[in-house]
Every structure is written in structure tokens, then in C-alpha cells.
Backbone as numpy.savetxt, mean C-alpha at the origin, in Angstrom:
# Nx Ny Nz CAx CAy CAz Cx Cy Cz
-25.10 -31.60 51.72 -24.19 -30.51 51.37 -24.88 -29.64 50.34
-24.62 -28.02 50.36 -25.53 -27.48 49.32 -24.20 -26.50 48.94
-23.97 -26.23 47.50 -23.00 -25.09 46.66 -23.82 -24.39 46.45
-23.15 -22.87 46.66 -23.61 -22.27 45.80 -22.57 -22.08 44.75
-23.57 -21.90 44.02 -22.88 -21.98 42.07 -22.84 -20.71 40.96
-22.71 -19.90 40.78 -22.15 -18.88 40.16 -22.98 -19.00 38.71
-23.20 -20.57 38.00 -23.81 -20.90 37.28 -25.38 -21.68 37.32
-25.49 -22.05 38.81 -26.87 -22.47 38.93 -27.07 -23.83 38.68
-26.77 -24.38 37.19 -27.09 -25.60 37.25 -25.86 -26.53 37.53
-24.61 -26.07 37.72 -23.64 -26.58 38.57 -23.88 -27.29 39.96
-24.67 -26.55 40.36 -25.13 -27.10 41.98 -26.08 -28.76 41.75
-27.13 -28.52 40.90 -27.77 -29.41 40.32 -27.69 -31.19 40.00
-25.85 -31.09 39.93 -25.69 -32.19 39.30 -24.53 -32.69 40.21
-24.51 -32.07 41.06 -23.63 -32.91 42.04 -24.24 -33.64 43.46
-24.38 -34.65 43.53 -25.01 -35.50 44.43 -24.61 -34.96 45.86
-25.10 -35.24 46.70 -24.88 -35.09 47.85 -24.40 -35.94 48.82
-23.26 -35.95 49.62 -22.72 -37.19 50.18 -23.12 -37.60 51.25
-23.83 -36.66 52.24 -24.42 -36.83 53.16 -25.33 -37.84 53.93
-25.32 -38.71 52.43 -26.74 -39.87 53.16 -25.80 -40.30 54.11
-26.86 -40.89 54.86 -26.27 -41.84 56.16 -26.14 -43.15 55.40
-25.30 -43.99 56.18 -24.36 -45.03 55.77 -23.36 -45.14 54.90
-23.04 -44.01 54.35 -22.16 -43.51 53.55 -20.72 -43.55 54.24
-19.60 -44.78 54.03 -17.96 -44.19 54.42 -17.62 -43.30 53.45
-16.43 -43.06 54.10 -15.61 -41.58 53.37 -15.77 -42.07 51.97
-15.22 -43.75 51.34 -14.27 -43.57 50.25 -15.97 -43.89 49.40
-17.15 -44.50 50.07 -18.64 -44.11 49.51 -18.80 -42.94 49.21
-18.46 -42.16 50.20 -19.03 -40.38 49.66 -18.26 -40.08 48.52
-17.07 -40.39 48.41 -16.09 -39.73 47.42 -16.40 -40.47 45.89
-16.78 -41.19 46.03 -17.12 -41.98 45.00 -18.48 -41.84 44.42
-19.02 -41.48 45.76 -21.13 -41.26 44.65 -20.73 -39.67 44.47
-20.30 -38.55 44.96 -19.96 -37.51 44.60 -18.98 -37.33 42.84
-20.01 -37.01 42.14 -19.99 -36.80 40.79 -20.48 -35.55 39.92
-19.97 -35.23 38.70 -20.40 -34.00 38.33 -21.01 -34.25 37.20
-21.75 -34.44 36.56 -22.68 -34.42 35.29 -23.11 -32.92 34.59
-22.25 -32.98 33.70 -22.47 -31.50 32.90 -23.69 -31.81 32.34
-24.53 -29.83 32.05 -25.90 -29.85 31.40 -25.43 -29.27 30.04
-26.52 -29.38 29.61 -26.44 -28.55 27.91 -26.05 -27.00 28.35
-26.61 -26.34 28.91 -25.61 -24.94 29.40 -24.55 -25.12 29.70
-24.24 -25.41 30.27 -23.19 -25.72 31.33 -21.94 -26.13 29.75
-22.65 -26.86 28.65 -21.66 -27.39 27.57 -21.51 -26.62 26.66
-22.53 -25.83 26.79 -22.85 -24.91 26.03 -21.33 -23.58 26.24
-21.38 -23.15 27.56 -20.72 -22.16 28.21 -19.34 -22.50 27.83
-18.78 -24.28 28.05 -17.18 -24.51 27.49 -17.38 -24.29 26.25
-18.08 -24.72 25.41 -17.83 -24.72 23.49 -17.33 -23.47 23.45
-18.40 -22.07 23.84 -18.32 -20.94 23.53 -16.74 -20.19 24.09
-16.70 -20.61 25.44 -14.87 -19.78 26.50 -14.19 -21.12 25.10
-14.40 -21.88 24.45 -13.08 -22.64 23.97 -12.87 -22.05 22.58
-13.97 -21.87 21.81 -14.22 -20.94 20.54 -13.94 -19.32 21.13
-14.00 -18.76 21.95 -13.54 -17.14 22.38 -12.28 -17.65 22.39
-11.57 -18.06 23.00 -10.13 -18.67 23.36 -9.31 -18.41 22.21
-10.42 -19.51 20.98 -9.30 -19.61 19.94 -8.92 -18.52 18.91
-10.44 -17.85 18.59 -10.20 -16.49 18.37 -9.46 -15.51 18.73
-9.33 -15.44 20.25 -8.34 -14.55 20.92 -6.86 -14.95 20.56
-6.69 -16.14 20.16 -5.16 -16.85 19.89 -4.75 -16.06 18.46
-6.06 -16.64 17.58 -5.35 -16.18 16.05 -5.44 -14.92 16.03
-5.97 -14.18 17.06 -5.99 -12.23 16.56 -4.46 -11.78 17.19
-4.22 -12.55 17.97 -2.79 -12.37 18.61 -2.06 -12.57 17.50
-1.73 -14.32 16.95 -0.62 -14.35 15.84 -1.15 -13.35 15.11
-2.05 -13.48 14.43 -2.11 -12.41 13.39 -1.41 -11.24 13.28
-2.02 -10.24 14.61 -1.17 -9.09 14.88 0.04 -9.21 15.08
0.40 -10.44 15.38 2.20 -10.10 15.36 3.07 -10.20 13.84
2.03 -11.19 13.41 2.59 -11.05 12.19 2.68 -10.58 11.38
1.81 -9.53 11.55 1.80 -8.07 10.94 2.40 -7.26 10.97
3.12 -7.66 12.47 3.89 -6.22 12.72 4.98 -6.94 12.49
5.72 -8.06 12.40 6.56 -8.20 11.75 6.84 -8.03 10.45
5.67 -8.04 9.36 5.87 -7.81 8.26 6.03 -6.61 7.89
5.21 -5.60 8.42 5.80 -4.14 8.42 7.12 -3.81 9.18
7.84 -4.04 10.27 9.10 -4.19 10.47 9.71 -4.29 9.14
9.87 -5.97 8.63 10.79 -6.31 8.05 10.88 -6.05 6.51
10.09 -5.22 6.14 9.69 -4.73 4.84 10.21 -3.38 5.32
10.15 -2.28 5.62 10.26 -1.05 6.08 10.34 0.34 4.70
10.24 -0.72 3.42 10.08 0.37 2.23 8.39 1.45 2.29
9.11 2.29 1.39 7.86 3.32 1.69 7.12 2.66 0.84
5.44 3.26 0.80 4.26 2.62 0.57 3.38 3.32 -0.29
2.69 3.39 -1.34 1.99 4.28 -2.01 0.74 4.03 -2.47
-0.47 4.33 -2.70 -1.71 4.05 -3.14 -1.80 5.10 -4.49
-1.99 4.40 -5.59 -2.05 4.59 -6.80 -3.40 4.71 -7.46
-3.91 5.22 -8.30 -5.03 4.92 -8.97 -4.96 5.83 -10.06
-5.86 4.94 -11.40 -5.33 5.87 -12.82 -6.91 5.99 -13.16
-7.01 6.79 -13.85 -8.10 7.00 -14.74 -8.53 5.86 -16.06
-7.63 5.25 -16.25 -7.94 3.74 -17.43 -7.67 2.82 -16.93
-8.78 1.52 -17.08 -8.47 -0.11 -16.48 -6.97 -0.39 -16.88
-6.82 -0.32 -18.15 -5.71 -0.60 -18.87 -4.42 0.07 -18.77
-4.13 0.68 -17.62 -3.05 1.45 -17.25 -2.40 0.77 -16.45
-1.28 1.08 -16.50 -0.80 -0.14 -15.09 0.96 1.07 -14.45
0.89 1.06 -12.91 2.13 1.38 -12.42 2.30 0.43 -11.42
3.76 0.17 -11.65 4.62 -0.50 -10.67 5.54 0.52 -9.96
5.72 -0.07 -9.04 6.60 0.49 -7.79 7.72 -0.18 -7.89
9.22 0.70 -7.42 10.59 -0.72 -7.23 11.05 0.80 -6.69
11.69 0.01 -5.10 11.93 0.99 -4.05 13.68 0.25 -4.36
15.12 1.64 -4.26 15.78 1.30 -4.28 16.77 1.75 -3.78
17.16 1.30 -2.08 17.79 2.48 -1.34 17.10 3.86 -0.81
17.38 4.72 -1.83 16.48 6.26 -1.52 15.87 6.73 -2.64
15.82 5.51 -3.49 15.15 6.29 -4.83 13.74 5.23 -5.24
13.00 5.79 -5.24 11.41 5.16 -5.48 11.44 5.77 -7.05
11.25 4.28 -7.75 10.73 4.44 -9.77 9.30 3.61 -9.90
8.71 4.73 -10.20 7.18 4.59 -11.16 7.12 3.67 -12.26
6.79 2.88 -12.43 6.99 2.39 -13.83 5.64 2.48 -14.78
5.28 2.88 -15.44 4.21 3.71 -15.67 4.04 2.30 -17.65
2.76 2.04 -17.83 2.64 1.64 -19.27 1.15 1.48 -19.69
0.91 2.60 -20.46 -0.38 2.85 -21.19 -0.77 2.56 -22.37
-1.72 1.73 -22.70 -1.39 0.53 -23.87 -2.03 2.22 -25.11
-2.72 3.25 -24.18 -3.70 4.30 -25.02 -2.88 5.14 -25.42
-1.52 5.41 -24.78 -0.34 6.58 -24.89 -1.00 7.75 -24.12
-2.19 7.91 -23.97 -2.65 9.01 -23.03 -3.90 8.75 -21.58
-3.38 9.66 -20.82 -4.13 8.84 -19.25 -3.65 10.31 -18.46
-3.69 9.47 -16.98 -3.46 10.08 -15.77 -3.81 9.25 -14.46
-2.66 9.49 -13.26 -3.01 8.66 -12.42 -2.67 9.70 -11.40
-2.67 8.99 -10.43 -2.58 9.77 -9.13 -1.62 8.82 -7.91
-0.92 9.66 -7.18 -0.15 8.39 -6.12 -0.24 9.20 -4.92
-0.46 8.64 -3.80 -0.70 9.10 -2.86 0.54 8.68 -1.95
1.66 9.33 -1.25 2.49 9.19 -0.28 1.75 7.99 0.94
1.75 7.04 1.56 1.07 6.41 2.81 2.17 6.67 4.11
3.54 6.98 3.85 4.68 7.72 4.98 4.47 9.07 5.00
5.15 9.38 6.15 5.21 10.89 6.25 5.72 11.64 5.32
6.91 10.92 4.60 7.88 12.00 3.82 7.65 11.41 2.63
8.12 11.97 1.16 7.88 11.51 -0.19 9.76 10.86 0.04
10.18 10.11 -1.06 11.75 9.35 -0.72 12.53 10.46 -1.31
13.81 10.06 -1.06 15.00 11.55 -1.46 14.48 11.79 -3.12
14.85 11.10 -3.72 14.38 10.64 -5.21 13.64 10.14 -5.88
12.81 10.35 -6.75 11.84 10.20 -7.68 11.82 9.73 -8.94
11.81 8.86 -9.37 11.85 9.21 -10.50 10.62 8.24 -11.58
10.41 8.39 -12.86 9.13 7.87 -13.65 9.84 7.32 -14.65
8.88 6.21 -15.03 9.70 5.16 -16.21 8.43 5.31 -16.90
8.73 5.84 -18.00 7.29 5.96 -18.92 7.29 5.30 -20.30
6.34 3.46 -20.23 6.87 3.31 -21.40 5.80 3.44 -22.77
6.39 4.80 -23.16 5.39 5.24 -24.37 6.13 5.60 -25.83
5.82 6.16 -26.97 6.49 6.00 -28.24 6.68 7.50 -28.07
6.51 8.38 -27.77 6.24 9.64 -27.45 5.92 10.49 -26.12
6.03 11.93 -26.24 5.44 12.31 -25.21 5.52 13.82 -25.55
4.53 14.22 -26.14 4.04 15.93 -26.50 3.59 16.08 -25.09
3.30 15.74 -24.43 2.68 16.77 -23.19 2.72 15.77 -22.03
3.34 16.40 -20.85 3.52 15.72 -19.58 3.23 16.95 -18.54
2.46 16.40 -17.83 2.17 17.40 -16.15 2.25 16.64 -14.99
2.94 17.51 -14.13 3.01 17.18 -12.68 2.51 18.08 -12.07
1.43 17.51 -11.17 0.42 18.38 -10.18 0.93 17.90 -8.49
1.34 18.59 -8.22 2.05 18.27 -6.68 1.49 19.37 -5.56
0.64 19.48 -5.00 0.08 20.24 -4.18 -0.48 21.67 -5.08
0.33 22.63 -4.52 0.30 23.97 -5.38 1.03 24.31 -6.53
1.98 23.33 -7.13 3.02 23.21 -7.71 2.61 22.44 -9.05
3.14 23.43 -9.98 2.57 22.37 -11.41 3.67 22.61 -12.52
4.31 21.52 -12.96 5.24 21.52 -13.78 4.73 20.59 -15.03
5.29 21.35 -16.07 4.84 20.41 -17.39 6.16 20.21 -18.56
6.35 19.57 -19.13 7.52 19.22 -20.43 6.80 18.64 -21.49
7.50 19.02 -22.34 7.09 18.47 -23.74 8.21 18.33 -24.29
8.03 17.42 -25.29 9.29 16.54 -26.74 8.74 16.93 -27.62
9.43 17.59 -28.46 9.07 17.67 -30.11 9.02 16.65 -30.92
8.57 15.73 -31.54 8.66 14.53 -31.46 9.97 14.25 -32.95
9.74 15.75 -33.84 10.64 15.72 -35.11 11.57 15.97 -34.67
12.09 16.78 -33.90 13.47 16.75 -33.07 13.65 16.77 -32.22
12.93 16.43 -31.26 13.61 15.79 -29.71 13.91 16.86 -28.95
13.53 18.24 -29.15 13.88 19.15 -28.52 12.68 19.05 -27.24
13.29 19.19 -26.05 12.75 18.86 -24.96 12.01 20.57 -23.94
11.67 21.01 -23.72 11.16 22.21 -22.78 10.06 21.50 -21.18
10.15 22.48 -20.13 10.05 22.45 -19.07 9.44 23.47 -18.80
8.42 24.28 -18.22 7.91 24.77 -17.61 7.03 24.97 -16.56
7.01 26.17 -15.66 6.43 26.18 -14.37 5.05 26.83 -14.30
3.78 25.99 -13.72 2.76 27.11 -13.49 2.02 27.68 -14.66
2.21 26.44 -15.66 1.51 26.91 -16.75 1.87 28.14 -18.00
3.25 28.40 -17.65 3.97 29.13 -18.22 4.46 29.03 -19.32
3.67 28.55 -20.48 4.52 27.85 -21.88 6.01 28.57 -22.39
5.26 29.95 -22.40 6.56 31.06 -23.46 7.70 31.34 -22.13
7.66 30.67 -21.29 8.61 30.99 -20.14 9.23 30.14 -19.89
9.98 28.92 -20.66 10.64 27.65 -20.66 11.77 27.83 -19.38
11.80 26.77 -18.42 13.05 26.71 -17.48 14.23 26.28 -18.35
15.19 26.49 -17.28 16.78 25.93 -18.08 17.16 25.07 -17.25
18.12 24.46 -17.67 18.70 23.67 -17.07 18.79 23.62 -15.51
19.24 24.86 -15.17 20.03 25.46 -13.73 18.90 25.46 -12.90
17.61 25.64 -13.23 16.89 25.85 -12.60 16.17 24.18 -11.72
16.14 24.90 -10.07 15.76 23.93 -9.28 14.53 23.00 -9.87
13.78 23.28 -10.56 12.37 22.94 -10.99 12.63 22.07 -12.24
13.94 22.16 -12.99 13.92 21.18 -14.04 14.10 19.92 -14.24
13.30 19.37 -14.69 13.04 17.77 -15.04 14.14 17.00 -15.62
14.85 16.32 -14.86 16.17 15.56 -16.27 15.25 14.57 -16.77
15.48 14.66 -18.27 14.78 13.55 -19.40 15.85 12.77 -20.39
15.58 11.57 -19.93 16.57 10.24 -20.66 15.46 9.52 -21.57
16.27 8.72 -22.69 15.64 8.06 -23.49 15.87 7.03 -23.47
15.54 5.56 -23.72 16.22 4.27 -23.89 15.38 3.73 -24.79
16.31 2.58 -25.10 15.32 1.37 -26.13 15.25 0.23 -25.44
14.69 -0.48 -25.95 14.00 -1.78 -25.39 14.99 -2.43 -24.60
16.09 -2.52 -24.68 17.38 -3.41 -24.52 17.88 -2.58 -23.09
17.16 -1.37 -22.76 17.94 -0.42 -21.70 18.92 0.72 -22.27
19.26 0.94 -23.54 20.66 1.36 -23.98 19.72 3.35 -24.22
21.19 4.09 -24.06 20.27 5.51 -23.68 20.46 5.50 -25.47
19.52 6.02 -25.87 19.60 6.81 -27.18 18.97 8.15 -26.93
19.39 8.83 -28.36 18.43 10.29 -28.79 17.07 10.69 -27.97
16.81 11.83 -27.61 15.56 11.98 -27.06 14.24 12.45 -28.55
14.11 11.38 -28.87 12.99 10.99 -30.02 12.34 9.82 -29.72
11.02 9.62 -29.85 10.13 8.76 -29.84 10.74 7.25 -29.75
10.83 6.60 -28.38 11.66 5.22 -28.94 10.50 3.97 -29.01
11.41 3.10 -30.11 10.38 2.37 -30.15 10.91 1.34 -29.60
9.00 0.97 -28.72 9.13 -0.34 -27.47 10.59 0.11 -26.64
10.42 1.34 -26.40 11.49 1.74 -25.25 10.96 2.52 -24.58
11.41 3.36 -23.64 10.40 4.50 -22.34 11.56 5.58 -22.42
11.03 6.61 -21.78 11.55 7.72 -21.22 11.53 7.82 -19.73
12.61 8.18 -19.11 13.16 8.20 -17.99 12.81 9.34 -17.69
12.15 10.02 -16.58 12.13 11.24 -16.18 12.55 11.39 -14.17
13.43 11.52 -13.82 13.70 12.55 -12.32 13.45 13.25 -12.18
12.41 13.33 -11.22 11.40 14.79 -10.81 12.08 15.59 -10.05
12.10 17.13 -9.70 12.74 17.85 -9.08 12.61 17.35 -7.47
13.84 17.94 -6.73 13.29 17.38 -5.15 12.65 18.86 -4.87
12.76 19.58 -5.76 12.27 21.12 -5.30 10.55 21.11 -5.19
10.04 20.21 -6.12 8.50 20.31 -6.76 7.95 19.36 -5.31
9.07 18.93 -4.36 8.45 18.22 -3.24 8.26 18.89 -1.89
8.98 20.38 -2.05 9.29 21.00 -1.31 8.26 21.18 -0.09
7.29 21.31 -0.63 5.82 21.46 0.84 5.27 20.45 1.05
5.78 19.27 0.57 5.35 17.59 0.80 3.89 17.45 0.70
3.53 17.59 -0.53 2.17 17.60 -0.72 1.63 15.60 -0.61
0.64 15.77 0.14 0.12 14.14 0.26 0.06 13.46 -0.81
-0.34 13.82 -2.11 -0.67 12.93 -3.44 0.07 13.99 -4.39
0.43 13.21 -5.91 0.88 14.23 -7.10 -0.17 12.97 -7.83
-0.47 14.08 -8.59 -1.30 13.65 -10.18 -0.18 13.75 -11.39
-0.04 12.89 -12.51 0.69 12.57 -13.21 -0.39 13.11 -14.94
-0.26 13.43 -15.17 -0.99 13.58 -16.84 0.26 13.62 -18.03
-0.19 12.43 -18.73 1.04 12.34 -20.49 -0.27 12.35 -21.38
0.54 12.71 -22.38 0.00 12.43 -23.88 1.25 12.04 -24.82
1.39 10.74 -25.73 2.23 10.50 -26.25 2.63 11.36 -27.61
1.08 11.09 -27.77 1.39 12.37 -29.60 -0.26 12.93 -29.24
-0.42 14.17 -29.78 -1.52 15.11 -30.01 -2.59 14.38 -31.18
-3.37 14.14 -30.76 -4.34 13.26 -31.82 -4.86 14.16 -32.76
């Protein structure tokens, strides 16, 4: 009897039943297969492809379940100091920065990873002060400052110092104060407490991909 074999040395190792004097349950019985080092070679490798192909499967599913079941928006951050640190806490429709600079002065940057920025914004800044704050949002640049002797707060657009916004205006920043404990006080320098700031939804208006953040706590 002759195979042909697809692999070659398959054919090799299977006896032939054909001798004469051979009964059936003789032939069936000297008819045997003896694997070669290729031939062992070829299962290790289809059993190692196999298993690989298994864990890239779970993997990917479990990925996509984890993005499913998470479904909060996503942001890539990076600051200008090791020692800077922001946290994220997604809540409903409002995404808070939590922002703490051991220097009182920095800048970071956050980059949107969804299509849309969330309804609400807002920054937890925990510093003793804050003479100078900017928001760089595409074409859009808004800045505030605290007086730090009286707490008098200003807003302006575009670099506009002597042109302070008001209240009414779409572009203005609401600014809260707290102390350590959470409790709102005076807008003056708190100590081991932050300032709360809600960014306009107006300053999001052309959905710029990244905003740059720049504070200074006090003017050195």
C-alpha cells in the first residue's frame, strides 16, 4: 500500500500490510503509525498557535466587556511637574479634576479620549491661593484671579485684564471656597482647603480636543 502524505514523512512510518501471509486482523495490527521529530514538531507548534489564538480571544472579550461596563468618559492628562498630581471622579454628567501641587504653581494639560467633553466641568484646586489661573481651550482663553487681601475675585476673556466679565456673562467662571472639612467659607486663601472652580459650558463651545490648565497660588 503507498499514501500519499501532504507531510511526507507521514507516509514513512506506516508499515505496509500487504506482505503475504498476512490475515485481516495481522494486517490491522502490524499497521502502525510512529510519529517523527517533524511530524512532533508540527503538533507542539498547531497546539502552542491554538493556545495563543484562545487567550487573544478571552482577552478581547474581556476588554470589551470592560469598556462596556465602565462606559465613563476617559481622559489623558499630563503636567509639567513630577510632583503634581490630578484625579478624575466622573459623576453622572459632571467630570471633577482634582488638581494638588505641593509648588502652588504648574500646568497640565487633559486631553478629551470621547468625542464630546461631559455636560459639566468642573476643577478642585487644592492650593492656599490663587493670583492667576488660565484656561486654554482651543481658540478660547479665559483667566481669573483672587486678591488674596480681599478675596475679590475677576474673570476675563482673551487676555483682556481692564475688561473684567460679570457675572451674566456666558464665559464666567463660578468660584467656591472650602476648608479642609468641605465647609464653603470666604473666597480668601484657605488653609489645607481648595477652591472649587465650574468652567463655562460656553469655553467648550467648538469642542476643542485638549484644554491646558495654568495656576499660580501667590506671585513670588
Amino acid at each position: 500500500m503507498t499514501l500519499a502524505c501532504g507531510f511526507g514523512s507521514l507516509c514513512d512510518n506506516v508499515e505496509s500490510t500487504n506482505s503475504p501471509g498476512l490475515t485481516n486482523q495481522a494486517k490491522a495490527s502490524t499497521m502502525r503509525y510512529v510519529p517523527t521529530p517533524l511530524l512532533l514538531f508540527w503538533l507542539v507548534l498547531s497546539l502552542f498557535a491554538g493556545s495563543l489564538f484562545a487567550r487573544g480571544m478571552f482577552a478581547a472579550i474581556g476588554d470589551q466587556h470592560t469598556a462596556s461596563a465602565d462606559g465613563e468618559p476617559s481622559f489623558s492628562i499630563s503636567s509639567n511637574r513630577d510632583d503634581d498630581e490630578v484625579t478624575v471622579n466622573v459623576d453622572d454628567d459632571t467630570v471633577l479634576f482634582s488638581l494638588r501641587s505641593p509648588r502652588g504653581i504648574g500646568r497640565a494639560t487633559i486631553e478629551r479620549n470621547d468625542e464630546h467633553w461631559p455636560p459639566k466641568i468642573k476643577l478642585r484646586l487644592y492650593l492656599n491661593g490663587l493670583e492667576k489661573f488660565k484656561l486654554v481651550c482651543g481658540d478660547m482663553t479665559l483667566e481669573a484671579s483672587i486678591v488674596s487681601q480681599t478675596g475679590k475675585f475677576r474673570v476675563w476673556k482673551g487676555g483682556s485684564e481692564d475688561s473684567p466679565l460679570d457675572r451674566e456673562s456666558p464665559f464666567w467662571i463660578k468660584l467656591d471656597a472650602f476648608d479642609e472639612d468641605g465647609k464653603p467659607i470666604a473666597l480668601k486663601p484657605p488653609v489645607h482647603g481648595y477652591f472649587e472652580l465650574q468652567l463655562p459650558k460656553a469655553a467648550f463651545a467648538e469642542n476643542a480636543k485638549t484644554i491646558t490648565l495654568h495656576w499660580i497660588d501667590f506671585y513670588r
